[in-house]
Amino acid sequence: MRISARADYAVRAVLEIAVRQGDDPVKTETVALAQDIPHKFLEGILGDLRRAGVVDSRRGGGGGYRLARDASAITVADVIRGVDGPIVSVRGERPTELTYKGTAEPLLPLWIALRANVRRILEGVTIADLAGDALPGPVRALAAEPAAWENP
């Protein structure tokens, strides 16, 4: 599984908006500078996130972005889907749309299990969890395993 730069930037941008938003929307420039994201690239990402219902925008001098709903109601999966589409795909297709024959048949349940586990983690972590530095226990436990930090 590979997390694209676009998805990484999107999660970082939404997190930055979550921790900065108050009464006023957060400006694109503020997010770009704070997270070292190219401004033009960020504008496209925020447009996708607005269309996905993750953020809202306001134009004008007092404009900017804010979360479209409470940070506890936005998962990391919501953000990634908003910019990249399905969380796990094989050759650009959802695993449930694939068929295999013969000796390759065991691949389908493998890809489905992979998708289920990735979704379980990404759908189980909210922007509020990240903003509060409070990852759920199972995620912290996985990240604490020494093998998780090793590259085979």
PDB file of N, CA, C and O in Angstrom, residues 115-142:
ATOM      1  N   ARG A 115      -7.730  -4.760   2.335  1.00  0.00           N
ATOM      2  CA  ARG A 115      -8.613  -3.592   2.315  1.00  0.00           C
ATOM      3  C   ARG A 115      -9.341  -3.443   3.642  1.00  0.00           C
ATOM      4  O   ARG A 115      -9.426  -2.334   4.197  1.00  0.00           O
ATOM      5  N   ALA A 116      -9.848  -4.535   4.195  1.00  0.00           N
ATOM      6  CA  ALA A 116     -10.579  -4.481   5.468  1.00  0.00           C
ATOM      7  C   ALA A 116      -9.689  -3.961   6.596  1.00  0.00           C
ATOM      8  O   ALA A 116     -10.126  -3.138   7.411  1.00  0.00           O
ATOM      9  N   ASN A 117      -8.446  -4.414   6.646  1.00  0.00           N
ATOM     10  CA  ASN A 117      -7.550  -3.962   7.710  1.00  0.00           C
ATOM     11  C   ASN A 117      -7.144  -2.508   7.548  1.00  0.00           C
ATOM     12  O   ASN A 117      -7.096  -1.760   8.525  1.00  0.00           O
ATOM     13  N   VAL A 118      -6.853  -2.096   6.329  1.00  0.00           N
ATOM     14  CA  VAL A 118      -6.497  -0.692   6.096  1.00  0.00           C
ATOM     15  C   VAL A 118      -7.686   0.201   6.443  1.00  0.00           C
ATOM     16  O   VAL A 118      -7.539   1.221   7.122  1.00  0.00           O
ATOM     17  N   ARG A 119      -8.866  -0.194   5.995  1.00  0.00           N
ATOM     18  CA  ARG A 119     -10.060   0.590   6.310  1.00  0.00           C
ATOM     19  C   ARG A 119     -10.305   0.651   7.806  1.00  0.00           C
ATOM     20  O   ARG A 119     -10.675   1.693   8.347  1.00  0.00           O
ATOM     21  N   ARG A 120     -10.104  -0.466   8.496  1.00  0.00           N
ATOM     22  CA  ARG A 120     -10.334  -0.506   9.944  1.00  0.00           C
ATOM     23  C   ARG A 120      -9.473   0.551  10.644  1.00  0.00           C
ATOM     24  O   ARG A 120      -9.932   1.252  11.544  1.00  0.00           O
ATOM     25  N   ILE A 121      -8.247   0.685  10.218  1.00  0.00           N
ATOM     26  CA  ILE A 121      -7.368   1.670  10.845  1.00  0.00           C
ATOM     27  C   ILE A 121      -7.745   3.090  10.426  1.00  0.00           C
ATOM     28  O   ILE A 121      -7.962   3.963  11.265  1.00  0.00           O
ATOM     29  N   LEU A 122      -7.838   3.334   9.121  1.00  0.00           N
ATOM     30  CA  LEU A 122      -8.080   4.698   8.646  1.00  0.00           C
ATOM     31  C   LEU A 122      -9.479   5.211   8.984  1.00  0.00           C
ATOM     32  O   LEU A 122      -9.666   6.411   9.169  1.00  0.00           O
ATOM     33  N   GLU A 123     -10.458   4.324   9.076  1.00  0.00           N
ATOM     34  CA  GLU A 123     -11.807   4.737   9.465  1.00  0.00           C
ATOM     35  C   GLU A 123     -11.945   4.843  10.979  1.00  0.00           C
ATOM     36  O   GLU A 123     -12.897   5.410  11.478  1.00  0.00           O
ATOM     37  N   GLY A 124     -10.969   4.309  11.708  1.00  0.00           N
ATOM     38  CA  GLY A 124     -11.003   4.348  13.160  1.00  0.00           C
ATOM     39  C   GLY A 124     -10.221   5.493  13.774  1.00  0.00           C
ATOM     40  O   GLY A 124     -10.177   5.633  14.993  1.00  0.00           O
ATOM     41  N   VAL A 125      -9.595   6.315  12.936  1.00  0.00           N
ATOM     42  CA  VAL A 125      -8.834   7.469  13.423  1.00  0.00           C
ATOM     43  C   VAL A 125      -9.477   8.732  12.859  1.00  0.00           C
ATOM     44  O   VAL A 125      -9.616   8.876  11.647  1.00  0.00           O
ATOM     45  N   THR A 126      -9.870   9.628  13.758  1.00  0.00           N
ATOM     46  CA  THR A 126     -10.494  10.878  13.327  1.00  0.00           C
ATOM     47  C   THR A 126      -9.483  12.019  13.351  1.00  0.00           C
ATOM     48  O   THR A 126      -8.407  11.914  13.947  1.00  0.00           O
ATOM     49  N   ILE A 127      -9.870  13.099  12.719  1.00  0.00           N
ATOM     50  CA  ILE A 127      -9.043  14.310  12.750  1.00  0.00           C
ATOM     51  C   ILE A 127      -8.937  14.810  14.192  1.00  0.00           C
ATOM     52  O   ILE A 127      -7.881  15.285  14.608  1.00  0.00           O
ATOM     53  N   ALA A 128      -9.986  14.653  14.980  1.00  0.00           N
ATOM     54  CA  ALA A 128      -9.930  15.045  16.397  1.00  0.00           C
ATOM     55  C   ALA A 128      -8.908  14.204  17.152  1.00  0.00           C
ATOM     56  O   ALA A 128      -8.188  14.731  18.010  1.00  0.00           O
ATOM     57  N   ASP A 129      -8.826  12.903  16.823  1.00  0.00           N
ATOM     58  CA  ASP A 129      -7.811  12.053  17.455  1.00  0.00           C
ATOM     59  C   ASP A 129      -6.410  12.600  17.171  1.00  0.00           C
ATOM     60  O   ASP A 129      -5.571  12.696  18.068  1.00  0.00           O
ATOM     61  N   LEU A 130      -6.160  12.929  15.915  1.00  0.00           N
ATOM     62  CA  LEU A 130      -4.846  13.452  15.536  1.00  0.00           C
ATOM     63  C   LEU A 130      -4.584  14.807  16.174  1.00  0.00           C
ATOM     64  O   LEU A 130      -3.492  15.057  16.690  1.00  0.00           O
ATOM     65  N   ALA A 131      -5.586  15.674  16.136  1.00  0.00           N
ATOM     66  CA  ALA A 131      -5.423  17.024  16.695  1.00  0.00           C
ATOM     67  C   ALA A 131      -5.157  16.966  18.193  1.00  0.00           C
ATOM     68  O   ALA A 131      -4.424  17.805  18.727  1.00  0.00           O
ATOM     69  N   GLY A 132      -5.715  15.980  18.869  1.00  0.00           N
ATOM     70  CA  GLY A 132      -5.518  15.836  20.310  1.00  0.00           C
ATOM     71  C   GLY A 132      -4.371  14.908  20.667  1.00  0.00           C
ATOM     72  O   GLY A 132      -4.192  14.576  21.839  1.00  0.00           O
ATOM     73  N   ASP A 133      -3.596  14.495  19.656  1.00  0.00           N
ATOM     74  CA  ASP A 133      -2.494  13.550  19.861  1.00  0.00           C
ATOM     75  C   ASP A 133      -2.972  12.350  20.676  1.00  0.00           C
ATOM     76  O   ASP A 133      -2.348  11.943  21.654  1.00  0.00           O
ATOM     77  N   ALA A 134      -4.145  11.819  20.270  1.00  0.00           N
ATOM     78  CA  ALA A 134      -4.781  10.733  21.012  1.00  0.00           C
ATOM     79  C   ALA A 134      -5.187   9.609  20.067  1.00  0.00           C
ATOM     80  O   ALA A 134      -6.363   9.299  19.916  1.00  0.00           O
ATOM     81  N   LEU A 135      -4.199   8.988  19.435  1.00  0.00           N
ATOM     82  CA  LEU A 135      -4.501   7.869  18.560  1.00  0.00           C
ATOM     83  C   LEU A 135      -5.181   6.759  19.361  1.00  0.00           C
ATOM     84  O   LEU A 135      -4.835   6.535  20.523  1.00  0.00           O
ATOM     85  N   PRO A 136      -6.141   6.065  18.752  1.00  0.00           N
ATOM     86  CA  PRO A 136      -6.783   4.944  19.453  1.00  0.00           C
ATOM     87  C   PRO A 136      -5.750   3.901  19.877  1.00  0.00           C
ATOM     88  O   PRO A 136      -4.730   3.694  19.201  1.00  0.00           O
ATOM     89  N   GLY A 137      -6.011   3.224  20.987  1.00  0.00           N
ATOM     90  CA  GLY A 137      -5.092   2.241  21.545  1.00  0.00           C
ATOM     91  C   GLY A 137      -4.606   1.197  20.555  1.00  0.00           C
ATOM     92  O   GLY A 137      -3.394   0.936  20.485  1.00  0.00           O
ATOM     93  N   PRO A 138      -5.496   0.578  19.766  1.00  0.00           N
ATOM     94  CA  PRO A 138      -5.017  -0.433  18.823  1.00  0.00           C
ATOM     95  C   PRO A 138      -4.022   0.129  17.787  1.00  0.00           C
ATOM     96  O   PRO A 138      -3.081  -0.556  17.392  1.00  0.00           O
ATOM     97  N   VAL A 139      -4.212   1.364  17.382  1.00  0.00           N
ATOM     98  CA  VAL A 139      -3.294   1.974  16.416  1.00  0.00           C
ATOM     99  C   VAL A 139      -1.956   2.254  17.087  1.00  0.00           C
ATOM    100  O   VAL A 139      -0.899   1.977  16.523  1.00  0.00           O
ATOM    101  N   ARG A 140      -2.001   2.789  18.300  1.00  0.00           N
ATOM    102  CA  ARG A 140      -0.758   3.024  19.047  1.00  0.00           C
ATOM    103  C   ARG A 140      -0.001   1.717  19.258  1.00  0.00           C
ATOM    104  O   ARG A 140       1.222   1.673  19.139  1.00  0.00           O
ATOM    105  N   ALA A 141      -0.738   0.652  19.572  1.00  0.00           N
ATOM    106  CA  ALA A 141      -0.093  -0.647  19.807  1.00  0.00           C
ATOM    107  C   ALA A 141       0.590  -1.163  18.540  1.00  0.00           C
ATOM    108  O   ALA A 141       1.720  -1.658  18.601  1.00  0.00           O
ATOM    109  N   LEU A 142      -0.064  -1.046  17.407  1.00  0.00           N
ATOM    110  CA  LEU A 142       0.553  -1.469  16.147  1.00  0.00           C
ATOM    111  C   LEU A 142       1.811  -0.659  15.852  1.00  0.00           C
ATOM    112  O   LEU A 142       2.831  -1.201  15.437  1.00  0.00           O
TER     113      LEU A 142
END
